[in-house]
N, CA, C and O of each residue as an XYZ file, in Angstrom:
216
protein
N      25.331      5.131     14.140
C      24.731      3.977     14.788
C      23.219      4.098     14.746
O      22.658      5.178     14.559
N      22.573      2.936     14.930
C      21.120      2.910     14.906
C      20.523      3.536     16.156
O      21.194      3.682     17.178
N      19.300      3.888     16.061
C      18.591      4.502     17.164
C      18.236      3.431     18.201
O      17.731      2.366     17.846
N      18.497      3.711     19.465
C      18.174      2.771     20.533
C      16.848      3.170     21.153
O      16.659      4.303     21.594
N      15.936      2.208     21.173
C      14.614      2.465     21.745
C      14.456      1.569     22.968
O      14.585      0.349     22.871
N      14.178      2.175     24.114
C      13.953      1.400     25.332
C      12.458      1.253     25.536
O      11.689      2.203     25.392
N      12.075      0.047     25.871
C      10.669     -0.218     26.080
C      10.537     -1.126     27.293
O      11.156     -2.189     27.334
N       9.746     -0.729     28.278
C       9.587     -1.513     29.490
C       8.435     -2.497     29.394
O       8.110     -3.157     30.381
N       7.814     -2.612     28.233
C       6.690     -3.525     28.081
C       7.167     -4.825     27.459
O       7.961     -4.827     26.519
N       6.677     -5.918     27.993
C       7.022     -7.245     27.498
C       5.750     -7.993     27.159
O       4.677     -7.698     27.685
N       5.884     -8.960     26.279
C       4.747     -9.817     25.964
C       5.159    -11.265     26.198
O       6.339    -11.608     26.115
N       4.194    -12.093     26.486
C       4.469    -13.514     26.666
C       4.178    -14.222     25.351
O       3.141    -14.009     24.724
N       5.117    -15.066     24.954
C       4.992    -15.805     23.707
C       5.418    -17.239     23.987
O       6.398    -17.472     24.693
N       4.689    -18.191     23.440
C       5.081    -19.590     23.625
C       6.393    -19.847     22.900
O       6.775    -19.108     21.993
N       7.071    -20.899     23.313
C       8.343    -21.250     22.690
C       8.149    -21.552     21.202
O       8.958    -21.145     20.367
N       7.082    -22.261     20.883
C       6.809    -22.605     19.480
C       6.591    -21.341     18.645
O       7.089    -21.243     17.523
N       5.849    -20.376     19.189
C       5.591    -19.134     18.463
C       6.883    -18.338     18.287
O       7.124    -17.762     17.226
N       7.713    -18.307     19.331
C       8.984    -17.584     19.258
C       9.895    -18.215     18.197
O      10.502    -17.503     17.396
N       9.989    -19.544     18.192
C      10.813    -20.222     17.193
C      10.296    -19.971     15.788
O      11.078    -19.819     14.849
N       8.988    -19.929     15.644
C       8.387    -19.648     14.343
C       8.745    -18.238     13.872
O       9.071    -18.039     12.701
N       8.686    -17.270     14.771
C       9.037    -15.889     14.421
C      10.506    -15.777     14.031
O      10.844    -15.129     13.040
N      11.376    -16.408     14.814
C      12.811    -16.358     14.526
C      13.103    -17.023     13.189
O      13.862    -16.487     12.382
N      12.502    -18.191     12.948
C      12.774    -18.892     11.687
C      12.273    -18.092     10.485
O      12.890    -18.126      9.420
N      11.165    -17.377     10.648
C      10.669    -16.573      9.524
C      11.607    -15.404      9.229
O      11.748    -14.996      8.077
N      12.248    -14.863     10.270
C      13.208    -13.776     10.062
C      14.495    -14.266      9.410
O      15.135    -13.530      8.659
N      14.877    -15.519      9.699
C      16.130    -16.064      9.182
C      15.962    -16.806      7.862
O      16.947    -17.250      7.271
N      14.738    -16.941      7.401
C      14.463    -17.699      6.187
C      15.265    -17.142      5.005
O      15.322    -15.933      4.777
N      15.873    -18.061      4.272
C      16.631    -17.742      3.063
C      17.918    -16.951      3.333
O      18.504    -16.396      2.404
N      18.359    -16.893      4.584
C      19.634    -16.241      4.908
C      20.706    -17.294      5.110
O      20.430    -18.378      5.624
N      21.907    -16.981      4.714
C      23.036    -17.869      4.955
C      23.720    -17.369      6.221
O      24.314    -16.291      6.236
N      23.628    -18.172      7.287
C      24.171    -17.747      8.573
C      25.676    -17.957      8.681
O      26.357    -17.238      9.413
N      26.194    -18.943      7.951
C      27.612    -19.251      8.018
C      28.182    -19.349      6.600
O      28.474    -20.447      6.126
N      28.342    -18.207      5.921
C      28.755    -18.224      4.510
C      30.109    -18.899      4.282
O      30.288    -19.581      3.273
N      31.054    -18.724      5.187
C      32.378    -19.333      5.003
C      32.274    -20.856      5.073
O      32.901    -21.559      4.280
N      31.490    -21.361      6.012
C      31.323    -22.816      6.123
C      30.578    -23.381      4.915
O      30.894    -24.477      4.451
N      29.602    -22.653      4.410
C      28.871    -23.099      3.227
C      29.819    -23.147      2.031
O      29.777    -24.098      1.250
N      30.655    -22.155      1.881
C      31.615    -22.107      0.772
C      32.618    -23.251      0.882
O      32.949    -23.882     -0.121
N      33.102    -23.523      2.089
C      34.032    -24.632      2.317
C      33.375    -25.954      1.948
O      34.002    -26.798      1.309
N      32.128    -26.141      2.341
C      31.401    -27.378      2.025
C      31.205    -27.525      0.520
O      31.363    -28.619     -0.020
N      30.863    -26.432     -0.162
C      30.680    -26.479     -1.617
C      31.988    -26.853     -2.309
O      32.003    -27.680     -3.220
N      33.083    -26.237     -1.870
C      34.392    -26.557     -2.456
C      34.728    -28.023     -2.245
O      35.201    -28.687     -3.167
N      34.492    -28.531     -1.055
C      34.762    -29.925     -0.741
C      33.959    -30.851     -1.651
O      34.504    -31.792     -2.229
N      32.667    -30.579     -1.774
C      31.798    -31.427     -2.597
C      32.162    -31.347     -4.075
O      32.084    -32.349     -4.785
N      32.554    -30.179     -4.541
C      32.937    -30.028     -5.948
C      34.240    -30.748     -6.274
O      34.479    -31.095     -7.430
N      35.086    -30.978     -5.268
C      36.377    -31.619     -5.499
C      36.371    -33.110     -5.191
O      37.421    -33.751     -5.236
N      35.216    -33.670     -4.880
C      35.146    -35.103     -4.604
C      35.289    -35.901     -5.897
O      34.730    -35.541     -6.933
N      36.039    -36.975     -5.816
C      36.171    -37.889     -6.948
C      35.749    -39.270     -6.439
O      36.490    -39.923     -5.705
N      34.568    -39.698     -6.830
C      34.028    -40.959     -6.344
C      34.369    -42.091     -7.278
O      34.343    -41.943     -8.500
N      34.695    -43.240     -6.679
C      34.961    -44.444     -7.464
C      33.706    -45.277     -7.470
O      33.002    -45.356     -6.463
N      33.417    -45.903     -8.605
C      32.220    -46.763     -8.629
C      32.428    -47.944     -7.678
O      33.520    -48.507     -7.603
N      31.376    -48.307     -6.959
C      31.484    -49.431     -6.027
C      31.380    -50.743     -6.789
O      30.701    -50.828     -7.812
N      32.054    -51.754     -6.283
C      32.013    -53.076     -6.910
C      30.822    -53.831     -6.354
O      30.641    -53.917     -5.139
N      30.020    -54.371     -7.236
C      28.867    -55.161     -6.811
C      29.355    -56.511     -6.325
O      30.259    -57.093     -6.922
N      28.774    -57.013     -5.258
C      29.185    -58.303     -4.697
C      28.342    -59.417     -5.258
O      28.540    -60.579     -4.904
């Protein structure tokens, strides 16, 4: 297991800054790979009919 480090110091961060930090850490990651795969399969199996012009 990883090393656990306890730290009693906290910093204050605005919500916007916190969201920015989190989004930068998650950038280019697939959070729900099974759902992405299901969506890709669904889209690849679609058969669209041309719409009739009125």
